[in-house]
Every structure is written in structure tokens, then in C-alpha cells.
CSV table of C-alpha atoms in Angstrom, one decimal:
chain,number,residue,atom,x,y,z
A,1,UNK,CA,0.0,0.0,-0.3
A,2,UNK,CA,2.9,2.4,0.4
A,3,UNK,CA,4.2,1.7,-3.3
A,4,UNK,CA,0.8,2.7,-4.0
A,5,UNK,CA,1.1,5.5,-1.7
A,6,UNK,CA,3.7,7.0,-3.2
A,7,UNK,CA,3.0,6.2,-7.2
A,8,UNK,CA,-0.3,7.8,-8.0
A,9,UNK,CA,0.6,7.3,-11.4
A,10,UNK,CA,-1.6,4.7,-13.1
A,11,UNK,CA,0.1,3.8,-16.1
A,12,UNK,CA,3.5,2.5,-13.3
A,13,UNK,CA,0.8,0.8,-11.2
A,14,UNK,CA,1.4,-2.5,-11.5
A,15,UNK,CA,-2.6,-3.9,-11.9
A,16,UNK,CA,-1.9,-7.2,-14.0
A,17,UNK,CA,-2.0,-7.3,-17.4
A,18,UNK,CA,-1.3,-4.3,-19.4
A,19,UNK,CA,-4.5,-5.5,-21.9
A,20,UNK,CA,-6.2,-5.3,-19.0
A,21,UNK,CA,-5.4,-1.3,-18.5
A,22,UNK,CA,-5.9,-0.3,-22.3
A,23,UNK,CA,-9.1,-2.2,-22.1
A,24,UNK,CA,-7.9,-4.4,-25.2
A,25,UNK,CA,-10.6,-6.7,-24.5
A,26,UNK,CA,-13.6,-4.4,-24.2
A,27,UNK,CA,-13.7,-3.7,-27.1
A,28,UNK,CA,-13.9,-5.2,-31.2
A,29,UNK,CA,-10.4,-3.4,-32.3
A,30,UNK,CA,-11.8,-5.4,-35.7
A,31,UNK,CA,-13.5,-2.2,-36.8
A,32,UNK,CA,-12.2,1.7,-36.9
A,33,UNK,CA,-12.1,3.7,-34.8
A,34,UNK,CA,-15.0,6.4,-34.6
A,35,UNK,CA,-17.7,3.4,-36.7
A,36,UNK,CA,-20.1,4.7,-38.5
A,37,UNK,CA,-19.0,8.2,-38.2
A,38,UNK,CA,-17.0,10.7,-39.9
A,39,UNK,CA,-12.7,9.2,-41.7
A,40,UNK,CA,-10.3,9.2,-39.4
A,41,UNK,CA,-8.0,10.7,-40.1
A,42,UNK,CA,-4.4,8.5,-40.5
A,43,UNK,CA,-1.4,11.4,-40.1
A,44,UNK,CA,1.9,9.9,-42.3
A,45,UNK,CA,5.9,9.9,-42.4
A,46,UNK,CA,8.7,9.0,-43.7
A,47,UNK,CA,11.7,8.5,-42.5
A,48,UNK,CA,14.0,7.4,-45.7
A,49,UNK,CA,17.5,5.6,-44.2
A,50,UNK,CA,19.2,4.4,-47.3
A,51,UNK,CA,18.7,4.3,-51.1
A,52,UNK,CA,20.0,0.9,-51.9
A,53,UNK,CA,19.4,0.3,-55.0
A,54,UNK,CA,18.2,1.6,-58.5
A,55,UNK,CA,17.8,-1.8,-61.5
A,56,UNK,CA,17.4,-0.5,-64.8
A,57,UNK,CA,17.2,-4.1,-66.4
A,58,UNK,CA,14.1,-4.5,-63.7
A,59,UNK,CA,12.6,-0.9,-64.0
A,60,UNK,CA,12.5,-0.6,-59.5
A,61,UNK,CA,13.8,0.6,-56.6
A,62,UNK,CA,15.1,-0.8,-53.5
A,63,UNK,CA,14.1,0.7,-50.1
A,64,UNK,CA,14.9,1.2,-47.0
A,65,UNK,CA,12.7,2.9,-44.4
A,66,UNK,CA,10.9,4.3,-41.8
A,67,UNK,CA,6.9,4.4,-41.7
A,68,UNK,CA,5.2,6.0,-38.8
A,69,UNK,CA,1.5,6.9,-38.7
A,70,UNK,CA,-0.4,8.5,-36.0
A,71,UNK,CA,-4.2,8.6,-35.3
A,72,UNK,CA,-6.6,8.9,-32.0
A,73,UNK,CA,-8.1,5.7,-31.1
A,74,UNK,CA,-10.5,6.4,-28.0
A,75,UNK,CA,-10.8,3.3,-27.2
A,76,UNK,CA,-7.1,2.7,-26.0
A,77,UNK,CA,-7.3,6.2,-23.7
A,78,UNK,CA,-5.5,5.6,-20.7
A,79,UNK,CA,-5.5,7.7,-16.9
A,80,UNK,CA,-2.4,9.3,-16.1
A,81,UNK,CA,-1.8,12.1,-13.8
A,82,UNK,CA,1.5,12.5,-15.6
A,83,UNK,CA,0.8,12.6,-19.2
A,84,UNK,CA,3.0,10.0,-19.8
A,85,UNK,CA,2.4,7.5,-22.8
A,86,UNK,CA,3.3,4.5,-22.7
A,87,UNK,CA,5.7,1.8,-25.3
A,88,UNK,CA,5.1,-1.1,-26.6
A,89,UNK,CA,6.6,-3.5,-29.1
A,90,UNK,CA,4.8,-5.3,-32.0
A,91,UNK,CA,3.4,-7.8,-30.0
A,92,UNK,CA,0.0,-5.8,-29.0
A,93,UNK,CA,0.1,-4.6,-32.4
A,94,UNK,CA,-1.8,-7.5,-33.3
A,95,UNK,CA,-4.2,-7.1,-30.6
A,96,UNK,CA,-5.7,-3.5,-31.9
A,97,UNK,CA,-6.4,-1.2,-34.7
A,98,UNK,CA,-3.9,-0.5,-37.1
A,99,UNK,CA,-4.5,1.0,-40.8
A,100,UNK,CA,-3.7,-0.9,-43.3
A,101,UNK,CA,-1.8,0.9,-45.6
A,102,UNK,CA,0.5,-1.1,-48.2
A,103,UNK,CA,2.9,0.0,-51.3
A,104,UNK,CA,1.1,0.0,-54.3
A,105,UNK,CA,3.0,-0.9,-57.0
A,106,UNK,CA,5.2,-2.8,-54.8
A,107,UNK,CA,7.4,-6.0,-56.1
A,108,UNK,CA,8.3,-6.9,-52.8
A,109,UNK,CA,8.8,-5.8,-49.0
A,110,UNK,CA,8.9,-6.7,-45.5
A,111,UNK,CA,9.4,-5.8,-41.9
A,112,UNK,CA,12.7,-5.9,-40.4
A,113,UNK,CA,12.8,-8.8,-37.3
A,114,UNK,CA,16.3,-8.7,-36.0
A,115,UNK,CA,16.5,-9.2,-33.3
A,116,UNK,CA,13.1,-8.6,-32.9
A,117,UNK,CA,10.6,-7.3,-35.4
A,118,UNK,CA,11.0,-3.4,-36.1
A,119,UNK,CA,7.9,-2.0,-34.8
A,120,UNK,CA,7.1,0.3,-32.4
A,121,UNK,CA,3.4,1.2,-30.4
A,122,UNK,CA,3.5,4.8,-28.4
A,123,UNK,CA,0.1,5.5,-26.8
A,124,UNK,CA,-0.9,8.6,-24.7
A,125,UNK,CA,-3.3,8.7,-21.8
A,126,UNK,CA,-5.8,10.5,-24.1
A,127,UNK,CA,-6.2,7.9,-27.0
A,128,UNK,CA,-3.2,9.2,-29.8
A,129,UNK,CA,-1.7,6.6,-30.9
A,130,UNK,CA,1.7,6.7,-32.6
A,131,UNK,CA,2.7,3.4,-34.5
A,132,UNK,CA,6.6,2.8,-36.1
A,133,UNK,CA,8.0,0.4,-38.5
A,134,UNK,CA,11.5,0.2,-40.7
A,135,UNK,CA,9.9,-2.2,-43.7
A,136,UNK,CA,12.6,-2.7,-46.9
A,137,UNK,CA,10.3,-1.9,-49.3
A,138,UNK,CA,11.2,-2.5,-53.2
A,139,UNK,CA,8.4,-1.3,-56.0
A,140,UNK,CA,8.5,-0.4,-59.5
A,141,UNK,CA,9.3,2.9,-62.0
A,142,UNK,CA,8.5,3.9,-65.0
A,143,UNK,CA,12.1,4.8,-66.5
A,144,UNK,CA,11.9,6.3,-69.9
A,145,UNK,CA,15.9,6.2,-71.3
A,146,UNK,CA,15.4,7.7,-74.3
A,147,UNK,CA,18.2,10.2,-72.6
A,148,UNK,CA,20.7,7.1,-71.2
A,149,UNK,CA,22.8,7.4,-69.9
A,150,UNK,CA,22.5,11.2,-69.8
A,151,UNK,CA,19.5,11.3,-68.2
A,152,UNK,CA,17.5,11.7,-65.0
A,153,UNK,CA,14.9,9.2,-63.7
A,154,UNK,CA,12.0,11.0,-61.8
A,155,UNK,CA,9.9,7.3,-59.3
A,156,UNK,CA,8.1,7.3,-56.6
A,157,UNK,CA,7.0,5.3,-53.7
A,158,UNK,CA,3.0,5.0,-53.5
A,159,UNK,CA,0.8,4.3,-49.9
A,160,UNK,CA,-2.5,3.6,-49.2
A,161,UNK,CA,-4.9,2.3,-47.6
A,162,UNK,CA,-6.3,-1.7,-48.9
A,163,UNK,CA,-9.6,-1.7,-47.8
A,164,UNK,CA,-10.9,1.7,-46.2
A,165,UNK,CA,-11.7,4.4,-48.8
A,166,UNK,CA,-11.5,8.3,-48.7
A,167,UNK,CA,-15.1,7.6,-46.5
A,168,UNK,CA,-13.7,6.2,-43.6
A,169,UNK,CA,-9.8,6.8,-43.5
A,170,UNK,CA,-8.2,10.1,-44.8
A,171,UNK,CA,-4.7,9.2,-45.1
A,172,UNK,CA,-1.9,12.5,-44.9
A,173,UNK,CA,1.2,13.8,-44.8
A,174,UNK,CA,1.2,15.0,-40.7
A,175,UNK,CA,3.4,17.9,-41.2
A,176,UNK,CA,3.3,18.2,-45.1
A,177,UNK,CA,6.7,18.5,-47.0
A,178,UNK,CA,8.9,18.2,-43.4
A,179,UNK,CA,6.6,15.0,-43.0
A,180,UNK,CA,9.7,13.1,-45.3
A,181,UNK,CA,13.1,13.2,-43.5
A,182,UNK,CA,16.3,11.8,-45.8
A,183,UNK,CA,19.7,10.5,-44.0
A,184,UNK,CA,22.0,13.1,-44.7
A,185,UNK,CA,25.0,10.0,-45.3
A,186,UNK,CA,22.4,8.3,-48.5
A,187,UNK,CA,24.4,8.6,-51.7
A,188,UNK,CA,24.2,6.0,-54.7
A,189,UNK,CA,27.5,4.5,-57.3
A,190,UNK,CA,25.7,6.0,-60.3
A,191,UNK,CA,22.9,8.3,-59.4
A,192,UNK,CA,23.4,11.8,-58.1
A,193,UNK,CA,20.3,12.1,-55.6
A,194,UNK,CA,18.6,16.1,-56.7
A,195,UNK,CA,15.8,15.6,-54.7
A,196,UNK,CA,12.6,14.8,-52.4
A,197,UNK,CA,9.1,15.7,-52.0
A,198,UNK,CA,6.0,14.1,-51.5
A,199,UNK,CA,2.8,14.8,-52.6
A,200,UNK,CA,-1.2,13.4,-52.2
A,201,UNK,CA,-3.6,12.6,-54.2
A,202,UNK,CA,-6.7,10.5,-54.8
A,203,UNK,CA,-7.2,7.4,-56.7
A,204,UNK,CA,-9.9,5.9,-58.1
A,205,UNK,CA,-10.9,2.2,-58.3
A,206,UNK,CA,-13.8,1.2,-60.7
A,207,UNK,CA,-15.2,-2.4,-58.3
A,208,UNK,CA,-14.5,0.1,-54.4
A,209,UNK,CA,-14.2,4.2,-54.8
A,210,UNK,CA,-11.2,6.7,-54.1
A,211,UNK,CA,-8.4,6.3,-51.9
A,212,UNK,CA,-6.1,8.9,-50.5
A,213,UNK,CA,-3.0,7.8,-51.8
A,214,UNK,CA,0.3,9.2,-50.8
A,215,UNK,CA,4.3,10.2,-52.5
A,216,UNK,CA,7.8,9.3,-51.7
A,217,UNK,CA,9.0,11.3,-55.2
A,218,UNK,CA,12.9,11.7,-55.5
A,219,UNK,CA,14.9,12.6,-58.7
A,220,UNK,CA,18.1,10.8,-59.4
A,221,UNK,CA,20.3,12.3,-62.2
A,222,UNK,CA,23.1,9.9,-63.3
A,223,UNK,CA,26.9,9.9,-63.0
A,224,UNK,CA,28.5,10.4,-66.8
A,225,UNK,CA,31.9,10.0,-65.6
A,226,UNK,CA,31.4,6.2,-65.5
A,227,UNK,CA,29.8,6.0,-69.1
A,228,UNK,CA,32.4,8.4,-70.6
A,229,UNK,CA,35.2,5.7,-69.5
A,230,UNK,CA,33.6,2.5,-70.2
A,231,UNK,CA,31.5,3.3,-73.5
A,232,UNK,CA,31.6,6.0,-75.1
A,233,UNK,CA,36.0,6.6,-74.6
A,234,UNK,CA,36.3,2.8,-76.1
A,235,UNK,CA,34.1,3.7,-79.1
A,236,UNK,CA,36.1,7.1,-80.0
A,237,UNK,CA,39.2,5.3,-79.6
A,238,UNK,CA,37.8,2.7,-82.2
A,239,UNK,CA,37.0,4.3,-84.4
A,240,UNK,CA,40.2,6.9,-84.9
A,241,UNK,CA,42.1,3.5,-84.7
A,242,UNK,CA,39.7,2.8,-87.7
A,243,UNK,CA,41.5,5.3,-90.0
A,244,UNK,CA,45.2,5.3,-89.0
A,245,UNK,CA,44.6,2.4,-92.4
A,246,UNK,CA,43.9,5.5,-94.9
A,247,UNK,CA,47.8,6.4,-94.2
A,248,UNK,CA,48.6,2.8,-94.9
A,249,UNK,CA,50.4,1.5,-98.0
A,250,UNK,CA,47.0,0.5,-100.5
A,251,UNK,CA,49.2,-2.8,-101.3
A,252,UNK,CA,49.3,-3.8,-98.3
A,253,UNK,CA,45.9,-5.6,-98.3
A,254,UNK,CA,46.7,-8.5,-94.3
A,255,UNK,CA,47.2,-4.7,-92.7
A,256,UNK,CA,44.2,-3.0,-93.9
A,257,UNK,CA,42.0,-6.0,-94.0
A,258,UNK,CA,42.5,-7.3,-90.3
A,259,UNK,CA,43.0,-3.5,-89.1
A,260,UNK,CA,39.3,-3.3,-90.1
A,261,UNK,CA,38.0,-6.5,-89.3
A,262,UNK,CA,39.3,-5.7,-86.0
A,263,UNK,CA,38.0,-2.4,-85.5
A,264,UNK,CA,34.5,-4.0,-86.5
A,265,UNK,CA,34.5,-6.7,-84.2
A,266,UNK,CA,35.5,-4.5,-80.7
A,267,UNK,CA,32.5,-2.1,-82.0
A,268,UNK,CA,30.0,-5.0,-81.8
A,269,UNK,CA,31.6,-6.2,-78.5
A,270,UNK,CA,31.0,-2.7,-77.2
A,271,UNK,CA,27.4,-2.1,-78.1
A,272,UNK,CA,26.4,-6.2,-77.6
A,273,UNK,CA,28.2,-4.9,-73.5
A,274,UNK,CA,25.7,-2.0,-72.8
A,275,UNK,CA,22.8,-3.7,-74.5
A,276,UNK,CA,23.2,-6.7,-72.5
A,277,UNK,CA,23.2,-4.6,-68.7
A,278,UNK,CA,19.9,-2.3,-70.4
A,279,UNK,CA,16.1,-3.5,-71.1
A,280,UNK,CA,15.1,-4.7,-73.9
A,281,UNK,CA,13.1,-1.4,-74.8
A,282,UNK,CA,11.8,-0.4,-78.1
A,283,UNK,CA,13.0,2.9,-78.2
A,284,UNK,CA,15.8,4.2,-79.8
A,285,UNK,CA,18.7,5.5,-76.8
A,286,UNK,CA,21.4,8.4,-77.0
A,287,UNK,CA,23.8,5.9,-76.8
A,288,UNK,CA,22.3,3.6,-79.1
A,289,UNK,CA,22.4,7.2,-81.6
A,290,UNK,CA,26.4,7.2,-80.1
A,291,UNK,CA,27.6,3.7,-80.7
A,292,UNK,CA,25.8,3.0,-83.8
A,293,UNK,CA,27.2,5.9,-85.5
A,294,UNK,CA,30.4,5.1,-84.8
A,295,UNK,CA,29.8,1.6,-85.3
A,296,UNK,CA,29.1,2.5,-89.2
A,297,UNK,CA,32.0,4.7,-88.9
A,298,UNK,CA,34.0,2.2,-88.7
A,299,UNK,CA,32.0,0.2,-91.2
A,300,UNK,CA,32.6,3.1,-93.8
A,301,UNK,CA,36.1,3.3,-93.8
A,302,UNK,CA,36.3,-0.7,-94.3
A,303,UNK,CA,34.0,-0.9,-97.4
A,304,UNK,CA,36.6,3.1,-98.1
A,305,UNK,CA,39.5,0.2,-98.7
A,306,UNK,CA,37.3,-2.0,-100.0
A,307,UNK,CA,37.1,0.9,-103.2
A,308,UNK,CA,40.5,2.1,-103.3
A,309,UNK,CA,41.4,-2.2,-103.7
A,310,UNK,CA,39.0,-2.2,-106.5
A,311,UNK,CA,40.3,0.6,-108.5
A,312,UNK,CA,43.6,0.2,-108.1
A,313,UNK,CA,42.7,-3.2,-109.6
A,314,UNK,CA,40.9,-1.6,-112.6
A,315,UNK,CA,44.2,0.3,-112.6
A,316,UNK,CA,46.8,-2.2,-112.9
A,317,UNK,CA,44.2,-3.9,-116.2
A,318,UNK,CA,44.5,-0.8,-117.8
A,319,UNK,CA,48.0,-0.5,-117.3
A,320,UNK,CA,49.2,-4.2,-118.2
A,321,UNK,CA,46.4,-4.0,-120.9
A,322,UNK,CA,48.2,-1.1,-122.5
A,323,UNK,CA,51.6,-2.9,-121.6
A,324,UNK,CA,51.0,-5.8,-124.1
A,325,UNK,CA,50.2,-3.6,-126.8
A,326,UNK,CA,53.5,-1.2,-126.6
A,327,UNK,CA,55.9,-4.3,-125.4
A,328,UNK,CA,58.9,-1.6,-125.9
A,329,UNK,CA,57.8,0.4,-123.1
A,330,UNK,CA,56.5,-2.2,-120.9
A,331,UNK,CA,58.2,-2.3,-117.3
A,332,UNK,CA,59.8,1.0,-117.9
A,333,UNK,CA,59.7,4.0,-115.5
A,334,UNK,CA,57.4,7.1,-116.3
A,335,UNK,CA,59.4,9.2,-113.8
A,336,UNK,CA,62.1,10.7,-117.1
A,337,UNK,CA,62.9,10.5,-120.1
A,338,UNK,CA,65.7,11.7,-122.5
A,339,UNK,CA,68.2,11.0,-125.3
A,340,UNK,CA,71.2,9.2,-125.2
A,341,UNK,CA,74.6,10.4,-127.7
A,342,UNK,CA,77.3,9.1,-128.1
A,343,UNK,CA,79.1,9.5,-125.2
A,344,UNK,CA,77.5,6.7,-123.7
A,345,UNK,CA,78.0,3.0,-124.5
A,346,UNK,CA,75.4,0.0,-125.9
A,347,UNK,CA,76.4,-1.5,-121.9
A,348,UNK,CA,75.2,1.8,-120.1
A,349,UNK,CA,72.2,2.3,-121.8
A,350,UNK,CA,70.9,-1.8,-121.5
A,351,UNK,CA,71.8,-1.2,-118.5
A,352,UNK,CA,69.6,2.0,-117.6
A,353,UNK,CA,66.8,0.7,-119.8
A,354,UNK,CA,66.8,-2.2,-117.7
A,355,UNK,CA,66.4,-4.3,-121.2
A,356,UNK,CA,70.1,-7.4,-121.9
A,357,UNK,CA,71.4,-7.5,-125.0
A,358,UNK,CA,69.2,-9.5,-126.3
A,359,UNK,CA,66.4,-6.9,-126.0
A,360,UNK,CA,68.1,-4.1,-128.1
A,361,UNK,CA,66.8,-2.5,-131.0
A,362,UNK,CA,69.4,-3.2,-133.7
A,363,UNK,CA,72.7,-1.4,-134.1
A,364,UNK,CA,71.7,0.9,-137.1
A,365,UNK,CA,68.5,2.3,-135.1
A,366,UNK,CA,69.9,2.3,-131.7
A,367,UNK,CA,70.8,6.2,-132.2
A,368,UNK,CA,68.4,7.1,-134.1
A,369,UNK,CA,65.6,6.1,-131.4
A,370,UNK,CA,66.5,4.1,-128.4
A,371,UNK,CA,64.7,5.9,-125.4
A,372,UNK,CA,65.5,5.1,-122.0
A,373,UNK,CA,63.5,6.3,-119.3
A,374,UNK,CA,65.4,7.4,-116.0
A,375,UNK,CA,64.5,7.1,-112.6
A,376,UNK,CA,67.1,9.2,-111.3
A,377,UNK,CA,69.1,12.0,-112.0
A,378,UNK,CA,72.3,12.2,-114.2
A,379,UNK,CA,74.6,14.5,-113.1
A,380,UNK,CA,77.0,11.7,-110.8
A,381,UNK,CA,76.2,8.7,-108.5
A,382,UNK,CA,75.7,10.5,-105.0
A,383,UNK,CA,73.1,12.8,-107.0
A,384,UNK,CA,71.5,9.0,-108.3
A,385,UNK,CA,71.9,8.1,-104.5
A,386,UNK,CA,70.2,10.9,-103.2
A,387,UNK,CA,67.8,10.4,-106.5
A,388,UNK,CA,66.8,6.9,-105.3
A,389,UNK,CA,65.4,7.2,-102.2
A,390,UNK,CA,64.0,10.0,-103.1
A,391,UNK,CA,62.4,8.1,-106.1
A,392,UNK,CA,61.3,5.6,-102.5
A,393,UNK,CA,59.1,8.1,-100.6
A,394,UNK,CA,58.1,9.4,-104.4
A,395,UNK,CA,56.8,5.5,-104.7
A,396,UNK,CA,55.1,5.9,-100.9
A,397,UNK,CA,53.5,9.2,-102.0
A,398,UNK,CA,52.2,7.1,-105.9
A,399,UNK,CA,51.0,5.0,-103.5
A,400,UNK,CA,48.3,6.4,-101.7
A,401,UNK,CA,44.9,6.2,-104.0
A,402,UNK,CA,42.6,9.8,-103.7
A,403,UNK,CA,40.1,8.9,-101.9
A,404,UNK,CA,42.5,8.2,-99.5
A,405,UNK,CA,43.8,11.5,-99.6
A,406,UNK,CA,40.1,12.7,-98.8
A,407,UNK,CA,39.3,10.2,-96.2
A,408,UNK,CA,42.1,11.6,-94.6
A,409,UNK,CA,40.1,15.0,-93.8
A,410,UNK,CA,35.9,13.9,-94.3
A,411,UNK,CA,36.1,11.4,-91.8
A,412,UNK,CA,37.6,12.8,-88.7
A,413,UNK,CA,35.9,16.2,-89.7
A,414,UNK,CA,32.4,14.3,-90.4
A,415,UNK,CA,32.9,12.2,-86.6
A,416,UNK,CA,34.2,15.6,-84.6
A,417,UNK,CA,30.8,17.8,-86.3
A,418,UNK,CA,28.9,14.8,-85.2
A,419,UNK,CA,30.0,14.8,-81.3
A,420,UNK,CA,28.8,18.5,-81.5
A,421,UNK,CA,25.8,18.0,-81.8
A,422,UNK,CA,25.5,14.9,-80.3
A,423,UNK,CA,26.6,16.1,-76.9
A,424,UNK,CA,25.3,19.7,-77.6
A,425,UNK,CA,21.5,18.2,-78.0
A,426,UNK,CA,21.7,15.6,-75.2
A,427,UNK,CA,24.3,16.9,-73.0
């Protein structure tokens, strides 16, 4: 009795079971508070603990949050002189009425249960109730990848009562935009979280009626640096590598063909790798435009050499026909011609003209019609050697087709112009 007189707060007085103090057994908690009367207002606030993952393939996101409900149930009021509340765990929740809030468009969700169910129930003497849960939910997010990877995505987590329409339960944000709190340490590897905000509206179902729906909206902007290193930069290097063939001798068929095939296969691998990590959408993404245009540039470099090789073959065929038509000039260089006079011996003339003795014309016609095409200067032996080196460089220049010369300017210029337009439009 001494203990009873010292402590006048009935909430701290041993009265047997807690249910007897709250009179849980005296009421039917299968019905909402004030059943048959106006809609019971239920305030909601949320604290986002973490944004765990964003999946482009599944088009969903996973979030861990603290979901809190506030309402008043006079059936849970109890006498108290100090107006102190009582706090309970999840075991009492199963015996009283709580709002039946669920997550619209949720794929998976669960209440954490380590080490016990992460549920708190706080009851005040006047019947006000605070109901808090720690939940992880995976919900659908309709993403638009038309600007991927230079895109921003807006996702929403939607809360709604499953059974009670707006005539029975009025769901609202308890403190407006201040009802949503986020942890400052929230971060994602591929996204920058730009904004969190709340909205609310009515949702209509043809069979059941109107329901209050609350929205947790957040906007994400994708980090571009990862894709610059993994996609854009390698694709640009492959395009630039395909241009190297324009500086290779057109007669070096193995070198130019192997380089072209390598760049084409590498571009195909890059495109396949990017699409493997993306959903199979029916529209074109920004990265698809860049990769496929780059692939076209690489493929055109292959066609460019095919055209050069074909035209070279046609030209050689025409020269071969001319040699067959004029055998006296067959195999003779076209660099320089001169008439031989008596100062040159017959052996010198034959060696300069590239003929053996049995290939020379008769002696009486040699002094009149002999024309020798020289590939080097006739000043001295030293000048002939310098002329031979210059002739090698001249042949390298001559082995460059006109198409290669134009391609060295057209391909880089066009690709740079495409990049200027692309980054100005999508960035």
C-alpha cells in the first residue's frame, strides 16, 4: 500500500496485464475507431534510411525507411496524472486496430525482424497512437531511357489504404513536405540524388471507390563519368583507330583488312555489352545513337578500302593492257626520259633501260630511236643515290589513292561535327 500511495500514476502501477490497463478485451478492435462516423484522419511521416539500389533492367528501386502513423483511438485511452505515454513492441499490434497501409506497385517488401520485429507502438493517455515500422520495399519505377546515360529519373513510392476508402480513412502527410526526412549519408554509385518531395492525391478504383494516396517522389541524375570511361571513350578510340588505315600503303592488303575487321568486331562487342545491362526497350537510346554512328564510321572505313582496292585493280588491269599493246615500253618507269648520244656505251644504255643485250634494238636504229626512262638523275653517282631515296618516298606517295587522301580529312571532320551536335543536344 505504501508503494501504491507513492506512485499515483496508474501507468506505472502494477495492475496485472497491460491489456487490462488499455481495456483491449473490452472493445472490438476489428473495426476502425469511430466506426460509422466521419473518416478517421491518419497522419503519416517517413524517414528514408537508405536508397539501396536502382535496377535499370528490372525497372525498380529498393528503399529502406521508417514508416510512422499517427491517429487517435479513444478505446486506448487510459488514466494518467503526468500525461506520460506507454511504449510497446510488435506483440500488442496484433490485438488492436492499426491502419492497413500498403505500398502500391510494390514487388517485394518486408518488415525487419532482427533481433525482434522492428515495430514500435506508443500510446498516449488521450488515445493518440504512434505506430512505427522499419521496412525495406522494392517498388516499380517507370524509367525513360531515351536519353540514357545522360538521363534523369523520377521515381515514386506510393502509400495507400487497402480496405478503407476516403469515407472511412483520410490518409495525409502529417507535416506537409516536412513529413519526409532523409539521411544525409544516402548515396548511390551511379546516381546523384537531386530532390526528395511529397505529394498526395485521390486514386479511383472502379469496383471499390476513391482512396487517399501518398507519394514519396525523388529525382535521380545519372553520373556520366563511368560511361565516358567504359563506353564513349573506347568507341571513339575504335573510330580513330579505323582511320589509321588511310595512312597505310594501299598494296598492304593484310594490314588494312585485319585492322578494319578488328575495329568492326570491337565495336560490335561494345554495343553488345551496353545492351546486355539494359532492358529491351522498343525505342532508341542516346547511347545507341552514339555507338551505332561510330559503328557506321568504322564500317565505312572498311568500304573505303574496298573501293580503293577495286579501283587500284582496275587501274593495274588497264596498265597491263597498255604494256601488252606497247611491248617496247613494258616495265619502263615514267619518271624521266632522255635521249642517249654517243657518250653512253651500249652496256650503259642497256643497263639504264633495264634490258639485256638480246632485248636491244638493231645497232643502226639505236642511235636514232633509243629512248631510255631514267628513275634517277644523270648528274653523278652521288646524285643518283639521293635520287633513289627520293624515288622511294615518291613511290609511297604515289601508292596513296586519291580516295585515301580525301578520307583523311572527311572522316575526322564529319565525326567531330557529329560529336558537337550529339553533346550539345543530350548534355
